[in-house]
XYZ file of C-alpha atoms in Angstrom:
610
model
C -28.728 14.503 12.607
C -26.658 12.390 14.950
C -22.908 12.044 14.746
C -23.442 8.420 13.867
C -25.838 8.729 10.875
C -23.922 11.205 9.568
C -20.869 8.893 9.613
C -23.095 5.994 8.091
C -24.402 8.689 5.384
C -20.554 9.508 4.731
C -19.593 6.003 4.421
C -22.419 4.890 2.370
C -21.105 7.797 0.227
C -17.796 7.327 -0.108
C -19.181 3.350 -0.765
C -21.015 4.601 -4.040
C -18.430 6.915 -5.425
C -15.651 3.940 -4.502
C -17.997 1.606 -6.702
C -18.168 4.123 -9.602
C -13.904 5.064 -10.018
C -12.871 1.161 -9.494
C -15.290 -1.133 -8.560
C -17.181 -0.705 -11.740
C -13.679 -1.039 -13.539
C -13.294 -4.016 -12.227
C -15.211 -5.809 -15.506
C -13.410 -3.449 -18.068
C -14.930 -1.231 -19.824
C -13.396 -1.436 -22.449
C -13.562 -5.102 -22.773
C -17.379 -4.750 -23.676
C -16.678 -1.643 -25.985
C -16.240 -2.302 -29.804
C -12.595 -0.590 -30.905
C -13.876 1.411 -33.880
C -14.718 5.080 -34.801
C -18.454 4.604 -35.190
C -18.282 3.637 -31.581
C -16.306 6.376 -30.161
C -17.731 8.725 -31.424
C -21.063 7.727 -29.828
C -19.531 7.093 -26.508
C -18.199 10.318 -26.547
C -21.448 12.342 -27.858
C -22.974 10.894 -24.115
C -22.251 11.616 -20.524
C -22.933 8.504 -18.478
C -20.767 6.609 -21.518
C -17.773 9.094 -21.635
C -17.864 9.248 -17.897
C -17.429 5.397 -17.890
C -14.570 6.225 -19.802
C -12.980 8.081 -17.853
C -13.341 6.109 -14.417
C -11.767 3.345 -16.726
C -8.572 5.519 -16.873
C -8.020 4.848 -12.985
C -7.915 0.781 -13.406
C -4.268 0.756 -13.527
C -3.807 2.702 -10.393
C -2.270 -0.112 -8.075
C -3.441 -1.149 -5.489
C -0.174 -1.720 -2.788
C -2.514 -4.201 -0.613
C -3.068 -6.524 -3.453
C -0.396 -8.930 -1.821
C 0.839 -11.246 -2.348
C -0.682 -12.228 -5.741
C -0.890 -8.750 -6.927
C 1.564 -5.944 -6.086
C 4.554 -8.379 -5.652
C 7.202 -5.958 -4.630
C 7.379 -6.769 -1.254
C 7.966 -10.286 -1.556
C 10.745 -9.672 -3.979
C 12.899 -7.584 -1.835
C 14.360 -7.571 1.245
C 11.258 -7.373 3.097
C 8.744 -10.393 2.758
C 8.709 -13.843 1.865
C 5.562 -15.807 0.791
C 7.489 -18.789 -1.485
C 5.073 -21.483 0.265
C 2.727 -20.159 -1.829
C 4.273 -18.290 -5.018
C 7.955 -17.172 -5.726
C 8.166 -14.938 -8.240
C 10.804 -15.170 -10.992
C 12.805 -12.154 -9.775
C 13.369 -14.170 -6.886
C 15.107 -17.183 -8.884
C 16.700 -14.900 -11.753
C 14.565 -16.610 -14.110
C 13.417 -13.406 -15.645
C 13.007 -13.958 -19.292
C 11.789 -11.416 -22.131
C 8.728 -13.882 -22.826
C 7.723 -14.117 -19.036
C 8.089 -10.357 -18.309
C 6.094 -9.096 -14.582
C 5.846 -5.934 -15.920
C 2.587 -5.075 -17.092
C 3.502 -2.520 -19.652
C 1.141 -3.654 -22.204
C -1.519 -2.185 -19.778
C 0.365 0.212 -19.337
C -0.077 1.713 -22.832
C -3.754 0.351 -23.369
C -4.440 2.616 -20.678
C -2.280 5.580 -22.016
C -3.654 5.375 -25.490
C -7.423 5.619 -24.090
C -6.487 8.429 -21.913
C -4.679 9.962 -25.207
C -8.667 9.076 -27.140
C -10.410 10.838 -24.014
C -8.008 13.770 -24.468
C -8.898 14.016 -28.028
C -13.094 13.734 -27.420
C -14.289 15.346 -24.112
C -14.871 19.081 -25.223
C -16.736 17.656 -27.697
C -19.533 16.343 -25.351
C -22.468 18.496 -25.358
C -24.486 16.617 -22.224
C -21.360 17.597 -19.984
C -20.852 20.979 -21.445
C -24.891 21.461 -20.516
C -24.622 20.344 -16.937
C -24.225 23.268 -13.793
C -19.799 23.726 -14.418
C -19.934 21.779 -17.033
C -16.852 23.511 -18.757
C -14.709 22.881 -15.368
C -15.904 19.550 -15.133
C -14.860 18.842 -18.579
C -11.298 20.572 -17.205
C -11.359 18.529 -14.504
C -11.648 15.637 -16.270
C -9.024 16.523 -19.049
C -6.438 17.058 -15.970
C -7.165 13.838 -14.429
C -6.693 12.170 -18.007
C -3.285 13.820 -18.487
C -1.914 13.109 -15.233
C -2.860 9.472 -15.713
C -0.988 9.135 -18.910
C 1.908 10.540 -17.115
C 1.891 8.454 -14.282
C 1.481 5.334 -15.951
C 4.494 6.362 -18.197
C 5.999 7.186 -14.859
C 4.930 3.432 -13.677
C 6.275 2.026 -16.751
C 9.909 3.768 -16.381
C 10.380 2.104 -12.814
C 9.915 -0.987 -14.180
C 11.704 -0.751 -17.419
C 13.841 2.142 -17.157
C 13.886 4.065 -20.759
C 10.728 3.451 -22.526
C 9.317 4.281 -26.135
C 6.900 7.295 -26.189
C 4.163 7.311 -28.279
C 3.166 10.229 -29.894
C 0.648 12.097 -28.163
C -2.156 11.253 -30.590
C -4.596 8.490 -31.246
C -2.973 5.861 -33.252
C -4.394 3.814 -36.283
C -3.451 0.117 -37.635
C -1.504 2.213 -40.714
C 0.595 4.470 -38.269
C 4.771 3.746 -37.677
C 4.821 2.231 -34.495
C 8.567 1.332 -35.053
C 9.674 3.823 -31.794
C 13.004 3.495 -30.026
C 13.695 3.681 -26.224
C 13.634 8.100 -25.271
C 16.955 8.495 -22.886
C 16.097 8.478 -19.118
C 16.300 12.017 -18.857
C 14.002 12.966 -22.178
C 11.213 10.526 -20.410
C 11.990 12.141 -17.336
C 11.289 15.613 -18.411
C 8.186 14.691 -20.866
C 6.446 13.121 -17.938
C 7.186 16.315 -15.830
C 5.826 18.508 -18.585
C 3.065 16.439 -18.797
C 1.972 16.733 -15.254
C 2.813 20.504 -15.293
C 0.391 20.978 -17.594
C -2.184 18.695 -15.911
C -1.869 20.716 -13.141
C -3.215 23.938 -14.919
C -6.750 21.807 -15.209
C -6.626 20.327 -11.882
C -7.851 21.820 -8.209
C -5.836 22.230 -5.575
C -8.345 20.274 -4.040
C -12.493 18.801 -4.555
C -14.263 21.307 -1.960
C -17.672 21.684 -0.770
C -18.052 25.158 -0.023
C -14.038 26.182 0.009
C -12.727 24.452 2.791
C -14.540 21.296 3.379
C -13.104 18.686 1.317
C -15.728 16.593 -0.480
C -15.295 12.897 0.771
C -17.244 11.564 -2.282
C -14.019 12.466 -4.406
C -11.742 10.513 -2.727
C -9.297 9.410 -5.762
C -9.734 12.206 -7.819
C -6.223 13.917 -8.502
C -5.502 17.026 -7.567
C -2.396 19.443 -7.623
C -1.443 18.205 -3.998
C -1.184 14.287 -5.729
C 0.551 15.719 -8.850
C 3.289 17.947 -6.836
C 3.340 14.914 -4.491
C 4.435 12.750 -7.369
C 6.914 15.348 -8.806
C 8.680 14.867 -6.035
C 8.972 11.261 -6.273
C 10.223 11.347 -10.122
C 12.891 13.919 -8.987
C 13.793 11.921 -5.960
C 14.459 8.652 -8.139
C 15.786 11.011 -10.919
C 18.741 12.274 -8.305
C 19.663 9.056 -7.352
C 22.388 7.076 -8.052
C 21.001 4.925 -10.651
C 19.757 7.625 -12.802
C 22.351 10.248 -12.001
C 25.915 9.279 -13.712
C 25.818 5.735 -13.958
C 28.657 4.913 -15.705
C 27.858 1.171 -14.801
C 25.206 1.292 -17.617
C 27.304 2.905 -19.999
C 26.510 -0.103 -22.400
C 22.399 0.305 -22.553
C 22.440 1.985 -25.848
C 19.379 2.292 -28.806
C 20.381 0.826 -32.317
C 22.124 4.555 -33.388
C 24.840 4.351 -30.214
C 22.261 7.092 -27.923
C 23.639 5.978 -24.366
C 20.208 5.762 -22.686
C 21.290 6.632 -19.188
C 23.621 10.235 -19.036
C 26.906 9.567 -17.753
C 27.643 12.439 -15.807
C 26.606 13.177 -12.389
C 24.786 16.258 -11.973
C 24.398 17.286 -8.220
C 21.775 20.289 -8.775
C 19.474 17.648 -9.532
C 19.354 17.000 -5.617
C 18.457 20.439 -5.488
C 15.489 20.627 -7.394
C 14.307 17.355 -5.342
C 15.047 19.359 -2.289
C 12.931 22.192 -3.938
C 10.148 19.843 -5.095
C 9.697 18.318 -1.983
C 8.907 20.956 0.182
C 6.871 22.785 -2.227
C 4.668 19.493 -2.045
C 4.810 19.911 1.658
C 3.276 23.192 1.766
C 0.742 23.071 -0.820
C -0.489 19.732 1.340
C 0.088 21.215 4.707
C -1.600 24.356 3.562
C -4.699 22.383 2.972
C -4.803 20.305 6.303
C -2.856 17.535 5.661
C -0.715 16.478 8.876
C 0.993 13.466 9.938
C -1.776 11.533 11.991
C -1.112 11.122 15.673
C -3.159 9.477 18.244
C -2.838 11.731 22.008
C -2.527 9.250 25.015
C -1.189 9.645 28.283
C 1.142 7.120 27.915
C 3.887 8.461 24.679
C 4.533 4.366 23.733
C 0.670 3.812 24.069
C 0.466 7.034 21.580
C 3.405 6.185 19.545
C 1.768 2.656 18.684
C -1.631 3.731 18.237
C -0.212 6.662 15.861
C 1.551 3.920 13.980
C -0.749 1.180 13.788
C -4.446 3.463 13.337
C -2.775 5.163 10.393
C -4.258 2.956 7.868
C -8.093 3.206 8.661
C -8.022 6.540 10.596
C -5.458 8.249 9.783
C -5.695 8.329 5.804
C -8.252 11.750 5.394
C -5.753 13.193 7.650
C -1.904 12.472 5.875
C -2.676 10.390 2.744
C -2.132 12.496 -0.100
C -3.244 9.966 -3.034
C -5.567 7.960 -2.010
C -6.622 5.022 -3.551
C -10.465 4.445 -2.608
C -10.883 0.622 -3.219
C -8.114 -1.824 -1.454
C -7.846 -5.852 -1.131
C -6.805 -5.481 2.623
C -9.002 -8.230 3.464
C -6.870 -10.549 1.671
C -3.823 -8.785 2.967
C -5.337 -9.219 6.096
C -5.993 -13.219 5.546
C -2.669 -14.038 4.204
C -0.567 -12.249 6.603
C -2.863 -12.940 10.227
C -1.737 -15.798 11.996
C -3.709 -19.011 11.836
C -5.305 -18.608 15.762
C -7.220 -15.777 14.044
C -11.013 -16.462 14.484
C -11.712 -18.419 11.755
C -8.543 -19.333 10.840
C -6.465 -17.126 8.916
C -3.471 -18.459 5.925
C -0.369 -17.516 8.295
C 2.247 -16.698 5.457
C 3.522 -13.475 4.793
C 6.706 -13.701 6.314
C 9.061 -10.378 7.278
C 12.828 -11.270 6.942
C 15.020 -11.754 9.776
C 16.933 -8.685 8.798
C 14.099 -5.952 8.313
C 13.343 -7.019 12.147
C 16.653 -6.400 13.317
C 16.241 -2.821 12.247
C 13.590 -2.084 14.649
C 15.379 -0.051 17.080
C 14.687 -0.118 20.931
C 12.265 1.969 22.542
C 15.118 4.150 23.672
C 16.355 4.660 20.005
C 19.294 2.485 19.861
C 20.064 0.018 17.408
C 19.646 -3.775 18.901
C 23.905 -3.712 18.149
C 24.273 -0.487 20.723
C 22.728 -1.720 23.850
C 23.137 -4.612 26.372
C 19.615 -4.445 26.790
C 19.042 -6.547 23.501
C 19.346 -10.115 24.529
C 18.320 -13.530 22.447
C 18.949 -15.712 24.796
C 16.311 -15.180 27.974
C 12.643 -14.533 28.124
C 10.599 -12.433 29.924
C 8.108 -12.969 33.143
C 5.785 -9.956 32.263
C 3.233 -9.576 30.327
C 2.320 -6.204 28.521
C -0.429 -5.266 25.804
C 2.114 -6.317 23.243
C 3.295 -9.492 24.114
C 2.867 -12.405 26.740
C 4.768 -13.269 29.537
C 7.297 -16.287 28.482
C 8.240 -13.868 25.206
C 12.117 -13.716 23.907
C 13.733 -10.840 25.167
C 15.100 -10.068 21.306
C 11.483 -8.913 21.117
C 10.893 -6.403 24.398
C 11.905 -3.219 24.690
C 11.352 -2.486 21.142
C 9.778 0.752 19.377
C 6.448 1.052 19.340
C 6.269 0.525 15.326
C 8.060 -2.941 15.992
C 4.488 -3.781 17.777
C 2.364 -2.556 15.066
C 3.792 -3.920 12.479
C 5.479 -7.133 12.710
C 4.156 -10.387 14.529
C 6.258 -12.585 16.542
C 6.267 -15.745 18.228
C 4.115 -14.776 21.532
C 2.945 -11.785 20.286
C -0.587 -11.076 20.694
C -2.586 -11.945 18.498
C -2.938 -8.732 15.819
C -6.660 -9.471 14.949
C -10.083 -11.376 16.967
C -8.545 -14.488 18.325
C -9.654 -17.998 18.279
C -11.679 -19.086 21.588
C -9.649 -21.800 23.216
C -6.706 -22.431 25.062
C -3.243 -19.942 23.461
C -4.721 -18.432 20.575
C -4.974 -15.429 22.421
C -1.217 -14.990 21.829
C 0.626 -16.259 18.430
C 2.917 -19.438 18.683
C 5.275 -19.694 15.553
C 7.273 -22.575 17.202
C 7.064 -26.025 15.542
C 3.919 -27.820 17.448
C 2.088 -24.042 18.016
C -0.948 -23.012 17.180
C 0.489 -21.005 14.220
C 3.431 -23.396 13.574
C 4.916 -25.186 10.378
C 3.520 -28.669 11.991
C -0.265 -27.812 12.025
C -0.411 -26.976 8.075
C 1.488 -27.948 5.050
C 1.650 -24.437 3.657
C 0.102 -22.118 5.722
C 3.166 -20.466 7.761
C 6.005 -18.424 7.550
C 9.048 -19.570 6.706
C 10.668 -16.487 9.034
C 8.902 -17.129 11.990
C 7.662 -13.649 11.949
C 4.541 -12.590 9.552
C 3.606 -8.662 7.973
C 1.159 -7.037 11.071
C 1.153 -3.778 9.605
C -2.632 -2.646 8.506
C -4.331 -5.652 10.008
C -7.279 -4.532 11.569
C -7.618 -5.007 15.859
C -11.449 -6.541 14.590
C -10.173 -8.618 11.885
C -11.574 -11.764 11.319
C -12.073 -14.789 8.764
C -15.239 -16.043 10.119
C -17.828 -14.049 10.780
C -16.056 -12.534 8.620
C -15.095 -9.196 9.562
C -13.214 -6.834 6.980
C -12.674 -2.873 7.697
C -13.216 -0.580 4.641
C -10.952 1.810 4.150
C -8.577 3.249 1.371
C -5.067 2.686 0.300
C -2.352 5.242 0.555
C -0.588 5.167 -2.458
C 1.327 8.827 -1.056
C 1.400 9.940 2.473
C 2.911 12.997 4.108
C 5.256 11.273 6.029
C 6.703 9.760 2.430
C 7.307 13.512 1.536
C 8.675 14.210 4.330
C 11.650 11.309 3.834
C 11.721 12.630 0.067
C 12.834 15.947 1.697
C 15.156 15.183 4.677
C 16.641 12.459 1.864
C 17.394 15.239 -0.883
C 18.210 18.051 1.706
C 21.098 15.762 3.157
C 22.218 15.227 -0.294
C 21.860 19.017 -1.852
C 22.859 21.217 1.279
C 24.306 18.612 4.348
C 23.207 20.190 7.752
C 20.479 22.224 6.888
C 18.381 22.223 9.878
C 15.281 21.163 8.087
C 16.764 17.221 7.866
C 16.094 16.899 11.480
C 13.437 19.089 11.804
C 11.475 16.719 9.152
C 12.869 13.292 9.939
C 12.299 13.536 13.620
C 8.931 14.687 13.143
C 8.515 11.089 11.665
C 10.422 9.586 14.780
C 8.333 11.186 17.175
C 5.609 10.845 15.966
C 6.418 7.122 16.206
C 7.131 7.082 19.718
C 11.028 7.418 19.629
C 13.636 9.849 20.763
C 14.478 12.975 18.512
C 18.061 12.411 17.010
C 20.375 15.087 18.037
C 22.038 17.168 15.810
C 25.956 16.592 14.638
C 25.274 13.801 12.095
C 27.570 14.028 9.014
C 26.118 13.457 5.835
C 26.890 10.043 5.460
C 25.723 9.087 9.166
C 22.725 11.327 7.826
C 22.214 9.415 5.099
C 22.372 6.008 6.718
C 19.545 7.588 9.347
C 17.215 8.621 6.514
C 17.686 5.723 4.881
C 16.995 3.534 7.895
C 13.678 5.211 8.301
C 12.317 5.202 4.611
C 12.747 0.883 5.498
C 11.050 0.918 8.979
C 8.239 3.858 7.964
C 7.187 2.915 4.839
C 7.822 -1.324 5.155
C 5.515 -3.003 2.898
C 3.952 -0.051 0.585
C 6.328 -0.829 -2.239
C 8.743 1.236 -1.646
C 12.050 -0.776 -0.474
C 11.940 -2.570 -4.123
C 12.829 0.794 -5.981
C 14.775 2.197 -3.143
C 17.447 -0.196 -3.022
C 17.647 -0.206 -6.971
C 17.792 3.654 -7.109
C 20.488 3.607 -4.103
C 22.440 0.856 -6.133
C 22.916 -0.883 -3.253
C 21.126 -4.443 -4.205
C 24.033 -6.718 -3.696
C 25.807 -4.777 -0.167
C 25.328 -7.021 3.071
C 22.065 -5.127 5.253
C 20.147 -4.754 1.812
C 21.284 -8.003 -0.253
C 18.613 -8.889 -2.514
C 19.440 -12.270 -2.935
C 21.280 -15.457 -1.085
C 20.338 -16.392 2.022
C 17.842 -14.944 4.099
C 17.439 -15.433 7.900
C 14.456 -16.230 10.616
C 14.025 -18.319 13.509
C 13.961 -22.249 13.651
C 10.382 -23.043 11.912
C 11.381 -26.517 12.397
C 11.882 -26.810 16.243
C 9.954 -25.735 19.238
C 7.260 -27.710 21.204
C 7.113 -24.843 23.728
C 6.901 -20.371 23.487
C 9.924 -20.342 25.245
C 11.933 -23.063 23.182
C 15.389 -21.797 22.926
C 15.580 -24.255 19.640
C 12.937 -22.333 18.362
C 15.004 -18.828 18.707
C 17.531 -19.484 16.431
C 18.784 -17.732 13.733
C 18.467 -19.781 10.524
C 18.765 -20.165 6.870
C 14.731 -19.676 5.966
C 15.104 -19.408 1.994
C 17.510 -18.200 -0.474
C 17.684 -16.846 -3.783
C 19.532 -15.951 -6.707
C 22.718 -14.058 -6.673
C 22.205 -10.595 -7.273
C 22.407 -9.549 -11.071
C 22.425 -6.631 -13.063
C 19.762 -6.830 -15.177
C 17.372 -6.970 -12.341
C 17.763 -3.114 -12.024
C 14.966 -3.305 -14.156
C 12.394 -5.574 -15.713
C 12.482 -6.591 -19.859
C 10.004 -5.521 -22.159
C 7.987 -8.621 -23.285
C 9.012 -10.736 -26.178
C 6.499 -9.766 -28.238
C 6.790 -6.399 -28.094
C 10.244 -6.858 -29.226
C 9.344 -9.076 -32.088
C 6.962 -5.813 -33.162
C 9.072 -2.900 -32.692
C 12.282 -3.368 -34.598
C 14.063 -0.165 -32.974
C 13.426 -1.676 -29.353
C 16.687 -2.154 -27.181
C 16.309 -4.738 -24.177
C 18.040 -4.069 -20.876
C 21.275 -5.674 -21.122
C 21.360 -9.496 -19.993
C 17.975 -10.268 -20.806
């Protein structure tokens, strides 16, 4: 069998089992499924039904390229903009309790039918009958738990303290009048939950022992589950969650103080702990940071950075989600001199390009290099001659993931004359005068995970999977606790550099102290993991919303969208006011619970100010 059958075999594969965990969730289940006993039961007395069931447990999983009408994380947060289209209410402080973004009512539909499953499986016979039926069914029963966990998990970021439900399927006659559990009791019932998931979970879904089986690309596993233990005790360290006396006032109906109020620093050291155990039990069973070898270390640098998302995901994703929208990622953020004529509009914020360092590792503030006000005569395989010299010289992540005016052009370009390279001036090709919506109000759109083949028509769209956890993430979970438990430990550059590196830029030297440490780490957890929905929660958990470099709200900065007739226009290269938004408040630490559910649940608290 040829190389290239066998890779159309594997893809056709990984199509099918893609189809069967989300595509076929994609017209619910349980929307089609009458609610009742009768009908349970049944399900659960056959295979094909109860596994139907269970693939349905995995339709909450998020997708993070479902932007920007989906996931909208990015878009609310110091990272992207896409208000020519939709501005959500986070953006405006119009938050209210009856127009809630959180989609906790989900949420707990999905929990409860995980809870049902829980109940029912070792009670089907047809499974129990198959060859490993019994692990299957053990399988299965880990997966369940470890869903009801996360979304729990899912919930609390949104919320903060949520009610538990009790671990058993509910009826209409049951008490559902359940108060907010403190921050730390959710914290440790979702841990114990997923410790005990773990105990019916592989390490991994083998072949024969040590080739993984690509048709189980999804599934959890104890690498995903000790992957996102040390993400709960990351956010569970942090500021936020760790002493806040700010929230001393977010109380249940009886006076319980939701959030503790003293600061306990050994939770830093079970992060620390966490982390790197989820390092080795990946590691241990090949995972590795993907890296692409080329003569040239920029070259391989960029190609590491930008091939990631298609090739590099069997090598460092850890959870892996198997279906993604990246074609309409792909559309919305691909300039409009993309064959076929892409919608030009997710924008990256002036200030989340400014920390792109240089390609010699300096900030853009430490080096006379760094210049807005020339523009260069050569071309390279990045940009075109004529380009602003604020965007040469950069690192080679700058290039993959961020497009700028003469860039070139991140997918298949347009025939005809310039849309080879992208022109975000006024009268360009990809400029506010050539559509009424359709550009970014930055100047600059998201390149990250385009596709080099992308394009609208013939439409060309790569399949591939969405990382929801990659090594690298782990890696910044580490360095991050490390600097906070046990400042200069070794293992904080070992870790962090092997991210720079592997990026194309400079180790950092040792003799950081742990504040210039923990600017560095936090620095790279913006630049490495830009648009995956990450920067929302970190800036919340850091409590650092409202400081100048990570302001949530006011005004936001880009070039000139408004002048320009040429690439080199130095009225184009401006900094300027692009949008604003509401002041920074609060209550947008977290999201309310709906309205409704208030209205229900009588010993319900809402987050102060909503």
């Amino acid at each position: 069998m040829t190389m290239k059958n066998l890779n159309k075999i594997q893809f056709i594969t990984f199509c099918v089992f893609l189809s069967v965990l989300f595509g076929a969730c994609e017209k619910d289940y349980f929307d089609t499924q009458p609610d009742n006993l009768l009908s349970v039961e049944k399900i659960f007395t056959n295979r094909g039904q109860t596994e139907r069931w269970w693939a349905g447990l995995f339709t909450n999983v998020p997708d993070i390229w479902d932007q920007p009408y989906g996931q909208q994380y990015g878009i609310t947060t110091d990272e992207l903009d896409a208000s020519n289209w939709t501005n959500p209410g986070m953006n405006s402080g119009a938050i209210t309790a009856d127009g809630t973004p959180s989609n906790f009512v989900s949420l707990y539909e999905r929990i409860r039918l995980a809870t049902i499953f829980l109940e029912r499986i070792d009670g089907n016979k047809e499974i129990l009958e198959q060859a490993n039926g019994a692990a299957i069914i053990q399988h299965y029963k880990g997966e369940a738990r470890f869903l009801r966990a996360y979304y729990y998990w899912s919930m609390m970021k949104q919320l903060g303290p949520v009610a538990i439900a009790p671990l058993v399927s509910s009826s209409p006659g049951d008490d559902f009048q359940i108060p907010r559990s403190t921050w730390d009791e959710c914290v440790n019932f979702v841990l114990s939950e997923i410790e005990k998931a773990k105990f019916d979970l592989p390490v991994d879904y083998y072949l024969d022992g040590t080739t993984v089986d690509g048709t189980k690309i999804g599934r959890i596993n104890k690498i995903i589950a000790t992957a996102l233990e040390s993400q709960i005790l990351l956010y569970h360290a942090s500021p936020l969650f760790n002493g806040n006396t700010e929230l001393a006032d977010f109380k249940n109906l009886d006076g319980t103080v939701l959030f503790n109020q003293v600061y306990d620093a050994n939770r830093w050291v079970k992060a620390a702990q966490k982390a790197k155990e989820a390092i080795d039990i990946a590691e241990t069973n090949g995972k590795m940071l993907y890296q692409v070898v080329d003569a040239n270390p920029f070259r391989a640098g960029f190609l590491s950075c930008r091939n990631l998302y298609w090739d590099g995901w069997k090598t460092e994703g850890i959870w892996n989600r198997p279906a993604s929208g990246t074609s309409g990622w792909e559309i919305h953020s691909s300039p409009r001199s993309t064959a076929g004529t892409a919608y030009n509009g997710i924008a990256v914020v002036q200030s989340l390009v400014d920390e792109y360092r240089m390609a010699d590792g300096k900030k853009t503030t430490e080096t006379s290099t760094y210049n807005e006000n020339t523009y260069t005569n050569t071309a390279t395989p990045y940009y075109v001659a004529g380009t602003n010299t604020m965007f040469t010289n950069r690192e080679p992540r700058f290039y993959a993931q961020v497009t700028f005016n003469g860039a070139v052009n991140p997918g298949v370009a347009k025939s005809g004359t310039n849309n080879s390279r992208v022109e975000f001036f006024a009268s360009g090709t990809s400029g506010k005068s050539g559509s009424p919506r359709d550009w970014p109000k930055t100047g600059y759109t998201a390149r990250k995970n385009i596709h080099p083949t992308f394009s609208v028509s013939p439409a060309v769209n790569t399949a591939r999977p969405a990382m929801l956890i990659r090594l690298a993430e782990l890696y910044l979970n580490y360095a991050e606790a490390l600097n906070e438990s046990n400042p200069g430990h070794p293992d904080i550059l070992i870790y962090l550099n092997k991210i720079k590196t592997r990026a194309g830029l400079p180790a950092l030297a040792p003799g950081f102290n742990q504040t210039e440490m923990r600017s560095e780490i936090r620095h790279e957890r913006r630049i490495e993991l830009s648009f995956e929905g990450h920067r929302y929660f970190d800036v919340r958990r850091w409590k650092i919303p409202d400081l100048s470099g990570s302001n949530q709200g006011g005004a936001f900065y880009g070039m000139n969208m408004d002048k320009g007739s040429s690439l080199s226009d130095p009225a184009f290269h401006q900094r300027t006011i692009s949008f604003s938004r509401a002041a920074w408040q609060r209550k947008s630490y977290f999201m309310p619970y709906g309205q409704n559910e208030m209205d229900r649940n009588k010993k319900l608290v809402q987050f102060p100010g909503y």
